[in-house]
Amino acid sequence: MLGLMQSQPLLTSSLIDFAERHHGDAEIVSRRVEGDLHRYTYADMAKRSRQVANALDKLGEGGLAFSDRVATLAWNGYRHMELYFGVGGSGRVVHTINPRLHPDQVAWIMNHAEDQVLIFDATFLPLVQKVHAQAQTVKHWILLCDADKLPADTGIPGLLSYEAWIANQSTDYEWPQFDENSAASMCYTSGTTGNPKAALYSHRSSVLHAYAASLPDVMAMSARDSVLPVVPMFHVNAWGIPYSAPLTGAKLVFPGPALDGKSVYELIESEQVTYAAGVPTVWQMMLSHMQPAQLKFSSLKRTVIGGSACPPAMIHSFQEDYGVEVLHAWGMTEMSPLGTLSTLKNKHLSLPKDEQMKVRLKQGRAIFGVDMKIVNDEGKELPWDGKTYGDLLVRGPWILAEYFKGEGGDPLQYDDKGRGWFPTGDVATIDADGFMQITDRSKDVIKSGGEWISSIDIENIAMGHPAVAMAACIGMPHPKWDERPIVVVVKKPNASVSKEELLAFYQGKTAKWQIPDDVVFVDAIPIGATGKMLKTKLREQLIDYQLPS
Ligand code: ADP
């Protein structure tokens, strides 16, 4: 017997319809490429999304087909948001491209995705000029600018201005109803090894993820929040915030291209942001701007930090110096991206602060919708004791089943019930309360004399030293131990610390055999397209390095 409830497909267009009807006056504020602050409401955004949908229906001969890819190269802003809904809502697929990738990689991705349209911010005009001749499938090029700001002689055939393109379109549009499993958006992984592969998110997975993300123990989004996604809309849908904000009616604040510490801090203050999300490197820049000037926050209450391990010193500083709660989060492109968040349980509230901190430092507990386990090399499940580490596998309705075009074959590992689990490539422990802690990326873990050393642990200790701005721990080949860790360090401006002092700083903080063999000071550590340290590049840079004998 089937249930007798109404059956409605879960479609992203329902989110913007809802926001327009119930939170029509909630604001969306965007720092633009033009430099100014643009303000409008969800009601305005909904109208313009429908204009985008109408424009797509008329694009070329007979309009753009269902599931055709519309690529974007754009910062976080209101026009990008209109594309999320206008493109996805009308049945096409928003393909967000990471502009920090190498131009050849951008061109490769566009061809692989078979993008039909590319819509981009003025910042990326030089990039598009470089790649447009290589893009074999793109028929329409649209610049996110006013009608009178379209530059002449760009060399890009038929380049249109976005505002001119949508200007005469009707604001009426009936969002089509279709299978909720249809693709809504796509994002390529950064492909640190081999060619990038694409995750293809469905309407259903995006809406379910948005529901889950809004829960109190996840991102806790509400109509009383002013939310600043510093995480880019060009990578994993800015952690789904463009979908969960209209679902809750939260005010949205978009930083555009201004991601330096000063700009982000000033935007938080001027727009009374209560809630911000970003990777540790972004917050490092902001705290470095705030500390010397002794600046404080007047509105910020919570920040979600993830994408790479959040150093304890950062959690501590946010909480103790600024009264901002840090929610440490873990996820990945293949997971839409949210997997776990570290929010305390009731039983933790009475613990002393340093015990609570140990819990907050973990990557956290699974959100309903994400099932996880750790396994050994034979695929056997390992205990949740907080000590045993193994390969972390996940499954759930917003976790990838297959890459676009079946790239790389079947990525799943099957259990004895025939259920497919996605291998995350992370090594982790899970404790009895279900809190997961990443030991390392499996390719970054350092194998010394048959034992494993977590590069994250070694980095976190260095980051706790007052003179250290950034630290990367990598393994170096060793004749006896296979590998030994070294720590590569960027000092804070005007700060000083010697190699001997830093190595002494490790004493008592970790087992003796885990203390790095050497410290290498550098001016900068290479950062990848998603704001993470690029250890592959760092290893290349240190190709001639020799461990001290
Ligand atoms: P890419 O590096 O391809 O852009 P993702 O952005 O999907 O990939 O990153 C996913 C990976 O980032 C995870 O598998 C994990 O290794 C790392 N990661 C994400 N969040 C955290 C975190 N809070 N702590 C440690 N590692 C993290």
Coordinates of C-alpha atoms and ligand atoms in Angstrom, one line a residue:
M1 CA 0.0 0.0 0.0
L2 CA 1.4 3.4 -1.0
G3 CA 1.2 6.4 1.2
L4 CA -1.5 8.9 0.2
M5 CA 0.6 12.1 0.3
Q6 CA 1.1 14.5 -2.6
S7 CA 4.0 13.6 -4.8
Q8 CA 6.0 16.6 -5.8
P9 CA 9.4 16.4 -7.3
L10 CA 12.1 18.1 -5.2
L11 CA 13.3 20.9 -7.6
T12 CA 15.6 23.8 -6.9
S13 CA 13.1 26.2 -8.5
S14 CA 10.8 25.5 -5.5
L15 CA 13.5 27.2 -3.3
I16 CA 13.4 30.5 -5.1
D17 CA 9.6 30.4 -5.4
F18 CA 9.4 29.9 -1.6
A19 CA 11.8 32.7 -0.9
E20 CA 9.9 35.1 -3.1
R21 CA 6.6 34.3 -1.5
H22 CA 7.7 34.1 2.1
H23 CA 10.9 36.1 2.4
G24 CA 10.4 38.4 -0.6
D25 CA 11.9 41.4 1.2
A26 CA 14.9 39.6 2.6
E27 CA 18.1 41.2 1.2
I28 CA 20.8 40.0 -1.0
V29 CA 23.9 42.3 -0.9
S30 CA 26.8 41.8 -3.3
R31 CA 30.2 43.4 -3.6
R32 CA 30.5 43.7 -7.4
V33 CA 33.4 43.5 -9.7
E34 CA 32.6 47.2 -10.5
G35 CA 33.6 47.9 -6.9
D36 CA 30.3 49.1 -5.5
L37 CA 27.8 47.3 -3.2
H38 CA 24.6 46.1 -5.0
R39 CA 21.5 45.5 -2.9
Y40 CA 18.2 43.9 -3.8
T41 CA 15.8 41.3 -2.5
Y42 CA 14.8 37.7 -3.0
A43 CA 11.7 39.0 -4.9
D44 CA 14.0 40.9 -7.3
M45 CA 16.2 37.8 -7.7
A46 CA 13.3 35.5 -8.4
K47 CA 12.1 37.8 -11.2
R48 CA 15.5 38.1 -12.8
S49 CA 16.0 34.3 -12.6
R50 CA 12.8 33.9 -14.6
Q51 CA 14.1 36.4 -17.1
V52 CA 17.3 34.2 -17.4
A53 CA 15.0 31.1 -18.0
N54 CA 13.1 32.9 -20.7
A55 CA 16.3 34.1 -22.3
L56 CA 17.6 30.5 -22.3
D57 CA 14.4 29.3 -23.9
K58 CA 15.1 31.6 -26.8
L59 CA 18.8 31.2 -27.1
G60 CA 20.1 30.2 -30.6
E61 CA 17.7 28.3 -32.8
G62 CA 14.9 26.8 -30.7
G63 CA 16.4 27.6 -27.4
L64 CA 18.8 25.7 -25.2
A65 CA 17.9 22.0 -24.7
F66 CA 17.0 20.3 -21.5
S67 CA 20.2 19.3 -19.6
D68 CA 22.5 21.4 -21.8
R69 CA 25.3 22.8 -19.7
V70 CA 25.6 26.6 -19.1
A71 CA 29.1 27.3 -17.7
T72 CA 29.9 30.1 -15.3
L73 CA 33.2 31.8 -14.4
A74 CA 32.1 34.1 -11.7
W75 CA 32.6 35.4 -8.2
N76 CA 29.9 35.1 -5.5
G77 CA 27.2 37.6 -6.4
Y78 CA 23.6 38.2 -7.2
R79 CA 24.0 37.6 -10.9
H80 CA 25.6 34.2 -10.2
M81 CA 22.7 33.4 -7.9
E82 CA 20.2 34.3 -10.7
L83 CA 22.1 31.8 -13.0
Y84 CA 21.9 29.1 -10.3
F85 CA 18.1 29.3 -10.4
G86 CA 17.4 30.5 -13.9
V87 CA 19.6 27.8 -15.5
G88 CA 18.9 24.9 -13.1
G89 CA 15.3 25.8 -12.6
S90 CA 14.5 25.8 -16.3
G91 CA 16.0 22.3 -16.6
R92 CA 19.5 23.1 -17.8
V93 CA 22.7 22.4 -15.8
V94 CA 24.8 25.1 -14.2
H95 CA 28.4 24.2 -14.6
T96 CA 30.5 26.3 -12.3
I97 CA 34.1 26.5 -13.3
N98 CA 36.9 27.3 -10.9
P99 CA 38.7 30.3 -12.5
R100 CA 41.8 29.6 -10.4
L101 CA 42.6 26.6 -12.6
H102 CA 45.2 26.7 -15.3
P103 CA 43.7 28.0 -18.6
D104 CA 44.4 24.7 -20.4
Q105 CA 42.5 22.9 -17.6
V106 CA 39.6 25.4 -18.0
A107 CA 39.5 24.7 -21.7
W108 CA 39.7 20.9 -21.1
I109 CA 36.9 21.0 -18.6
M110 CA 34.6 23.1 -20.9
N111 CA 35.1 20.6 -23.7
H112 CA 34.6 17.6 -21.5
A113 CA 31.4 19.1 -20.1
E114 CA 30.3 20.1 -23.6
D115 CA 29.3 23.5 -22.4
Q116 CA 27.0 25.3 -24.8
V117 CA 27.1 28.7 -23.1
L118 CA 29.7 30.5 -21.0
I119 CA 28.7 33.4 -18.7
F120 CA 31.5 35.2 -17.0
D121 CA 32.5 38.1 -14.8
A122 CA 34.6 40.9 -16.3
T123 CA 37.6 39.8 -14.1
F124 CA 37.8 36.7 -16.2
L125 CA 37.7 38.3 -19.6
P126 CA 41.5 37.8 -20.1
L127 CA 41.1 34.1 -19.2
V128 CA 38.2 33.7 -21.6
Q129 CA 40.2 35.4 -24.3
K130 CA 42.9 32.8 -23.8
V131 CA 40.6 29.8 -23.8
H132 CA 37.7 30.7 -26.2
A133 CA 39.5 29.4 -29.3
Q134 CA 40.0 26.0 -27.7
A135 CA 36.4 25.7 -26.5
Q136 CA 34.8 23.5 -29.1
T137 CA 31.2 23.3 -28.0
V138 CA 30.5 26.8 -26.6
K139 CA 28.2 28.7 -29.0
H140 CA 27.2 31.7 -26.8
W141 CA 29.5 34.0 -24.7
I142 CA 27.9 36.3 -22.2
L143 CA 29.7 38.9 -20.0
L144 CA 28.1 39.7 -16.6
C145 CA 27.9 43.5 -17.2
D146 CA 25.6 46.4 -18.0
A147 CA 24.5 46.8 -21.6
D148 CA 26.6 49.9 -22.1
K149 CA 29.7 48.4 -20.5
L150 CA 30.3 45.7 -23.1
P151 CA 33.9 46.3 -24.2
A152 CA 34.6 46.5 -28.0
D153 CA 37.1 44.3 -29.8
T154 CA 37.3 41.5 -27.2
G155 CA 38.0 39.0 -30.0
I156 CA 35.2 36.8 -28.6
P157 CA 32.6 36.3 -31.4
G158 CA 29.1 37.4 -30.6
L159 CA 29.8 38.4 -27.1
L160 CA 26.7 39.6 -25.3
S161 CA 26.1 41.7 -22.2
Y162 CA 24.1 39.9 -19.6
E163 CA 21.9 42.8 -18.8
A164 CA 21.1 43.4 -22.4
W165 CA 20.4 39.7 -22.8
I166 CA 17.8 39.5 -20.1
A167 CA 16.5 43.1 -20.3
N168 CA 13.5 42.5 -22.6
Q169 CA 12.6 39.1 -21.2
S170 CA 9.3 38.6 -19.4
T171 CA 9.5 38.2 -15.6
D172 CA 6.7 35.6 -15.9
Y173 CA 7.8 32.0 -16.3
E174 CA 6.3 28.8 -15.1
W175 CA 9.1 26.6 -13.8
P176 CA 8.9 23.3 -15.5
Q177 CA 8.2 20.2 -13.4
F178 CA 10.4 17.2 -14.3
D179 CA 12.1 14.2 -12.7
E180 CA 13.8 15.3 -9.5
N181 CA 16.7 13.1 -10.4
S182 CA 17.6 15.3 -13.4
A183 CA 20.9 17.1 -13.2
A184 CA 20.9 20.7 -11.7
S185 CA 24.5 21.6 -11.5
M186 CA 28.0 20.2 -12.0
C187 CA 31.4 20.8 -10.5
Y188 CA 34.8 19.3 -11.4
T189 CA 37.2 18.2 -8.7
S190 CA 40.4 20.1 -8.7
G191 CA 42.2 17.1 -10.1
T192 CA 45.5 17.2 -8.1
T193 CA 46.2 13.8 -9.8
G194 CA 45.2 13.2 -13.4
N195 CA 42.4 14.9 -15.2
P196 CA 39.6 16.5 -13.2
K197 CA 36.4 14.5 -12.9
A198 CA 32.9 16.0 -12.5
A199 CA 30.3 15.5 -9.8
L200 CA 26.8 16.0 -11.3
Y201 CA 24.3 17.1 -8.6
S202 CA 20.6 16.4 -9.1
H203 CA 17.7 18.6 -8.1
R204 CA 16.8 16.0 -5.5
S205 CA 20.3 15.8 -4.0
S206 CA 20.6 19.6 -3.9
V207 CA 17.2 20.2 -2.2
L208 CA 17.8 17.4 0.4
H209 CA 21.3 18.8 1.0
A210 CA 19.8 22.2 1.5
Y211 CA 17.3 20.9 4.1
A212 CA 20.0 19.1 6.0
A213 CA 22.5 22.0 5.9
S214 CA 19.9 24.3 7.5
L215 CA 19.5 22.1 10.6
P216 CA 20.5 23.6 14.0
D217 CA 23.4 21.2 14.5
V218 CA 24.6 21.7 10.9
M219 CA 24.8 25.2 9.5
A220 CA 21.9 26.5 11.6
M221 CA 20.6 28.9 9.0
S222 CA 17.5 31.0 9.8
A223 CA 15.6 34.0 8.7
R224 CA 17.3 35.9 11.5
D225 CA 20.8 35.3 10.0
S226 CA 22.9 37.5 7.7
V227 CA 25.0 34.9 5.9
L228 CA 28.4 35.5 4.3
P229 CA 29.6 32.7 2.1
V230 CA 33.3 33.4 1.5
V231 CA 33.5 29.9 0.1
P232 CA 33.2 30.3 -3.7
M233 CA 30.0 29.7 -5.7
F234 CA 32.4 28.3 -8.3
H235 CA 33.4 25.3 -6.2
V236 CA 30.8 22.8 -4.8
N237 CA 28.0 25.4 -4.9
A238 CA 29.5 27.4 -2.0
W239 CA 28.8 24.5 0.3
G240 CA 25.1 24.7 -0.8
I241 CA 24.5 28.1 0.9
P242 CA 22.8 29.5 -2.3
Y243 CA 20.2 26.8 -1.8
S244 CA 19.9 26.8 2.0
A245 CA 19.6 30.6 2.3
P246 CA 16.4 30.9 0.2
L247 CA 15.1 27.8 2.0
T248 CA 15.4 29.6 5.3
G249 CA 15.0 33.3 4.2
A250 CA 18.4 34.3 5.5
K251 CA 19.9 37.6 4.3
L252 CA 22.8 36.8 1.9
V253 CA 26.0 38.8 1.7
F254 CA 28.3 38.1 -1.2
P255 CA 31.9 39.2 -1.1
G256 CA 32.5 39.3 -4.9
P257 CA 36.2 39.4 -5.8
A258 CA 37.3 41.2 -2.5
L259 CA 38.5 38.3 -0.5
D260 CA 41.4 40.0 1.4
G261 CA 41.2 40.2 5.2
K262 CA 40.3 43.9 5.3
S263 CA 37.5 43.7 2.8
V264 CA 35.9 40.6 4.4
Y265 CA 36.1 42.1 7.8
E266 CA 34.5 45.4 6.7
L267 CA 31.7 43.6 4.9
I268 CA 31.0 41.5 8.0
E269 CA 30.7 44.7 10.0
S270 CA 28.8 46.8 7.5
E271 CA 26.2 44.1 6.7
Q272 CA 26.0 42.9 10.3
V273 CA 26.8 39.4 9.3
T274 CA 26.0 36.8 11.9
Y275 CA 27.3 33.8 10.2
A276 CA 30.2 33.2 7.8
A277 CA 31.6 30.2 5.9
G278 CA 35.1 29.7 4.5
V279 CA 38.3 27.8 4.3
P280 CA 41.1 28.3 6.9
T281 CA 43.3 30.4 4.6
V282 CA 40.6 33.0 4.2
W283 CA 40.1 33.4 8.0
Q284 CA 43.9 33.4 8.5
M285 CA 44.0 36.5 6.3
M286 CA 41.1 38.2 8.1
L287 CA 42.6 37.5 11.6
S288 CA 46.0 38.8 10.5
H289 CA 44.2 42.0 9.5
M290 CA 42.3 42.3 12.7
Q291 CA 44.9 41.4 15.3
P292 CA 47.4 44.2 14.9
A293 CA 44.6 46.8 14.9
Q294 CA 42.7 45.1 17.8
L295 CA 39.5 45.0 15.8
K296 CA 36.5 43.2 17.1
F297 CA 33.2 41.9 15.6
S298 CA 29.9 43.5 16.5
S299 CA 27.6 41.0 14.9
L300 CA 29.4 37.7 13.9
K301 CA 28.3 34.8 16.0
R302 CA 29.3 31.6 14.1
T303 CA 31.7 30.6 11.4
V304 CA 31.8 27.3 9.6
I305 CA 35.4 26.4 8.7
G306 CA 36.3 23.4 6.5
G307 CA 37.8 22.3 3.2
S308 CA 41.1 21.6 5.1
A309 CA 41.8 21.0 8.7
C310 CA 41.1 24.0 10.9
P311 CA 44.2 24.7 13.1
P312 CA 43.4 24.6 16.8
A313 CA 45.0 28.0 17.2
M314 CA 42.3 29.4 14.8
I315 CA 39.4 27.9 16.7
H316 CA 40.9 29.1 19.9
S317 CA 41.4 32.6 18.6
F318 CA 37.9 32.9 17.1
Q319 CA 36.3 31.7 20.4
E320 CA 38.5 33.3 23.0
D321 CA 39.5 36.5 21.4
Y322 CA 36.4 37.3 19.4
G323 CA 33.5 35.3 21.0
V324 CA 32.7 33.6 17.7
E325 CA 31.7 29.9 17.7
V326 CA 33.6 27.8 15.2
L327 CA 31.9 24.9 13.6
H328 CA 34.5 22.7 12.1
A329 CA 33.1 21.0 9.0
W330 CA 34.3 18.2 6.6
G331 CA 33.1 17.3 3.2
M332 CA 34.1 17.0 -0.4
T333 CA 33.1 17.8 -4.0
E334 CA 31.7 14.3 -4.4
M335 CA 29.5 14.9 -1.3
S336 CA 27.7 18.1 -2.3
P337 CA 29.8 18.8 0.0
L338 CA 28.6 18.4 3.6
G339 CA 29.4 15.2 5.5
T340 CA 30.1 16.1 9.1
L341 CA 30.1 19.1 11.4
S342 CA 31.5 19.3 14.9
T343 CA 28.8 20.6 17.1
L344 CA 28.8 19.6 20.8
K345 CA 26.3 17.2 22.3
N346 CA 24.5 17.8 25.6
K347 CA 27.0 15.7 27.5
H348 CA 29.9 17.9 26.3
L349 CA 28.4 21.1 27.8
S350 CA 29.5 20.4 31.3
L351 CA 33.1 19.5 30.3
P352 CA 36.0 21.9 31.0
K353 CA 36.8 24.2 28.0
D354 CA 39.9 22.3 27.0
E355 CA 38.0 19.0 26.8
Q356 CA 35.3 20.7 24.8
M357 CA 38.0 22.0 22.5
K358 CA 39.2 18.4 21.8
V359 CA 35.7 17.7 20.5
R360 CA 35.5 20.9 18.4
L361 CA 38.8 20.1 16.8
K362 CA 37.4 16.9 15.3
Q363 CA 35.8 17.1 11.9
G364 CA 32.5 16.1 13.6
R365 CA 29.6 13.9 13.5
A366 CA 27.6 12.7 10.5
I367 CA 24.6 14.7 9.3
F368 CA 21.4 12.7 8.9
G369 CA 21.6 11.6 5.2
V370 CA 25.3 10.7 5.5
D371 CA 26.3 7.2 6.6
M372 CA 30.0 6.7 7.2
K373 CA 32.4 3.9 8.3
I374 CA 36.2 3.3 8.5
V375 CA 37.7 0.2 7.0
N376 CA 41.0 -1.6 6.8
D377 CA 42.8 -2.6 3.6
E378 CA 40.6 -5.7 3.2
G379 CA 37.5 -3.5 3.5
K380 CA 36.7 -4.8 7.0
E381 CA 34.9 -2.3 9.2
L382 CA 37.0 -0.9 12.1
P383 CA 35.8 0.0 15.6
W384 CA 34.6 3.4 16.6
D385 CA 37.0 3.9 19.5
G386 CA 38.6 7.2 18.6
K387 CA 42.0 5.5 18.1
T388 CA 41.8 3.0 15.3
Y389 CA 42.2 4.7 12.0
G390 CA 41.2 3.5 8.5
D391 CA 39.9 4.5 5.1
L392 CA 36.8 6.6 5.4
L393 CA 33.8 5.5 3.3
V394 CA 30.5 7.3 2.9
R395 CA 27.0 6.7 1.4
G396 CA 23.9 8.7 1.1
P397 CA 21.4 10.6 -1.2
W398 CA 23.7 13.5 -1.9
I399 CA 26.9 11.5 -2.4
L400 CA 28.3 10.7 -5.8
A401 CA 27.4 7.3 -7.4
E402 CA 29.4 7.8 -10.6
Y403 CA 31.4 10.6 -12.2
F404 CA 30.1 12.4 -15.3
K405 CA 30.6 10.3 -18.4
G406 CA 31.6 7.3 -16.2
E407 CA 35.1 8.7 -15.9
G408 CA 37.4 6.5 -13.9
G409 CA 34.9 3.6 -13.9
D410 CA 32.8 2.6 -10.9
P411 CA 34.2 4.5 -7.9
L412 CA 32.2 2.7 -5.3
Q413 CA 33.3 -0.1 -2.9
Y414 CA 30.6 -2.7 -2.2
D415 CA 29.8 -4.3 1.1
D416 CA 28.5 -7.8 1.6
K417 CA 24.9 -6.5 1.3
G418 CA 25.8 -5.1 -2.1
R419 CA 25.6 -1.5 -1.0
G420 CA 28.0 0.9 -2.6
W421 CA 30.2 3.2 -0.5
F422 CA 32.2 6.1 -1.8
P423 CA 35.9 6.0 -0.7
T424 CA 36.8 9.5 0.4
G425 CA 40.5 9.1 0.1
D426 CA 40.7 10.3 3.7
V427 CA 42.1 8.4 6.7
A428 CA 40.1 8.9 9.9
T429 CA 39.2 7.7 13.4
I430 CA 35.6 7.7 14.7
D431 CA 34.9 7.8 18.4
A432 CA 32.2 6.1 20.4
D433 CA 30.0 9.3 20.1
G434 CA 30.3 9.2 16.3
F435 CA 32.8 12.1 16.0
M436 CA 35.0 11.6 13.1
Q437 CA 38.6 12.9 13.0
I438 CA 40.6 13.1 9.8
T439 CA 44.1 11.8 10.4
D440 CA 45.2 12.7 6.9
R441 CA 44.6 12.6 3.2
S442 CA 45.7 9.0 2.4
K443 CA 48.3 10.3 0.0
D444 CA 49.7 12.8 2.5
V445 CA 50.0 10.5 5.5
I446 CA 53.7 10.0 6.4
K447 CA 54.8 6.4 6.8
S448 CA 57.8 6.2 9.1
G449 CA 59.2 2.8 10.1
G450 CA 55.8 1.1 9.6
E451 CA 54.0 3.7 11.7
W452 CA 51.8 6.5 10.4
I453 CA 52.3 10.1 11.2
S454 CA 49.5 12.5 10.6
S455 CA 50.7 15.5 8.7
I456 CA 47.7 17.5 10.0
D457 CA 48.8 16.9 13.7
I458 CA 52.4 18.1 12.9
E459 CA 51.1 21.2 11.1
N460 CA 48.7 22.0 13.9
I461 CA 51.5 22.1 16.5
A462 CA 53.6 24.4 14.4
M463 CA 50.5 26.7 13.8
G464 CA 50.3 27.0 17.6
H465 CA 53.7 28.8 17.6
P466 CA 53.1 32.6 17.7
A467 CA 55.7 33.3 14.9
V468 CA 54.2 30.8 12.4
A469 CA 51.7 32.0 9.8
M470 CA 51.4 28.7 7.8
A471 CA 52.9 25.2 8.0
A472 CA 52.9 22.2 5.7
C473 CA 54.2 18.9 6.8
I474 CA 55.5 16.5 4.1
G475 CA 57.3 13.2 4.1
M476 CA 60.8 12.9 2.7
P477 CA 62.4 9.6 1.6
H478 CA 64.6 8.1 4.3
P479 CA 66.9 5.1 3.8
K480 CA 66.1 3.5 7.1
W481 CA 62.5 4.7 8.0
D482 CA 61.1 4.9 4.5
E483 CA 59.9 8.5 5.2
R484 CA 60.5 11.1 7.8
P485 CA 58.4 14.3 8.3
I486 CA 59.7 17.8 7.7
V487 CA 57.8 20.9 8.3
V488 CA 57.8 23.8 5.8
V489 CA 57.0 27.1 7.5
V490 CA 56.0 30.6 6.5
K491 CA 56.7 33.1 9.3
K492 CA 54.4 35.9 10.3
P493 CA 55.6 39.3 9.1
N494 CA 58.2 40.7 11.4
A495 CA 58.2 37.6 13.6
S496 CA 61.2 35.4 14.2
V497 CA 61.8 31.8 15.2
S498 CA 64.7 29.6 14.5
K499 CA 64.7 26.0 13.3
E500 CA 66.0 24.9 16.8
E501 CA 63.3 26.9 18.6
L502 CA 60.5 25.4 16.5
L503 CA 61.8 21.8 16.9
A504 CA 62.1 22.4 20.7
F505 CA 58.4 23.7 20.6
Y506 CA 57.4 20.1 19.6
Q507 CA 58.8 18.5 22.7
G508 CA 56.1 17.1 24.9
K509 CA 53.4 17.9 22.3
T510 CA 53.7 14.7 20.3
A511 CA 55.6 11.4 20.5
K512 CA 59.4 11.9 20.0
W513 CA 59.5 9.8 16.8
Q514 CA 56.8 12.0 15.2
I515 CA 58.8 15.3 15.7
P516 CA 59.9 16.5 12.3
D517 CA 63.5 15.9 11.3
D518 CA 63.8 19.4 9.9
V519 CA 62.2 22.9 9.4
V520 CA 62.4 24.6 6.1
F521 CA 61.5 28.3 6.0
V522 CA 59.9 29.6 2.8
D523 CA 58.3 32.9 1.7
A524 CA 55.1 31.2 0.6
I525 CA 53.5 27.7 0.4
P526 CA 51.7 27.0 -2.9
I527 CA 47.9 27.2 -2.6
G528 CA 45.7 25.3 -5.1
A529 CA 42.5 26.4 -6.8
T530 CA 40.3 25.7 -3.8
G531 CA 42.5 27.5 -1.2
K532 CA 44.2 24.4 0.0
M533 CA 47.9 23.9 0.4
L534 CA 49.3 22.1 -2.7
K535 CA 51.6 19.5 -1.3
T536 CA 52.3 18.0 -4.7
K537 CA 53.7 21.3 -5.9
L538 CA 55.6 21.8 -2.6
R539 CA 57.2 18.4 -3.0
E540 CA 58.2 19.4 -6.6
Q541 CA 59.8 22.6 -5.2
L542 CA 61.8 20.6 -2.7
I543 CA 62.9 18.0 -5.2
D544 CA 66.6 18.6 -4.4
Y545 CA 66.0 18.8 -0.6
Q546 CA 68.1 16.4 1.5
L547 CA 67.2 15.4 5.0
P548 CA 69.9 16.3 7.6
S549 CA 72.0 13.3 8.3
Ligands
ADP1 P1 39.4 19.2 -4.1 O1 40.6 19.2 -3.3 O2 39.4 18.2 -5.2 O3 38.8 20.5 -4.4 P2 37.4 18.9 -2.2 O4 37.3 20.4 -2.2 O5 36.2 18.1 -2.5 O6 38.4 18.5 -3.2 O7 38.1 18.5 -0.9 C1 37.8 17.3 -0.2 C2 38.9 17.0 0.7 O8 39.3 18.1 1.5 C3 38.5 16.0 1.7 O9 38.5 14.7 1.2 C4 39.5 16.2 2.8 O10 40.7 15.5 2.5 C5 39.8 17.6 2.8 N1 39.0 18.3 3.8 C6 37.8 18.9 3.7 N2 37.4 19.4 4.9 C7 38.4 19.1 5.8 C8 38.5 19.3 7.2 N3 37.7 20.0 8.0 N4 39.7 18.8 7.8 C9 40.6 18.1 7.1 N5 40.4 17.9 5.8 C10 39.4 18.4 5.1

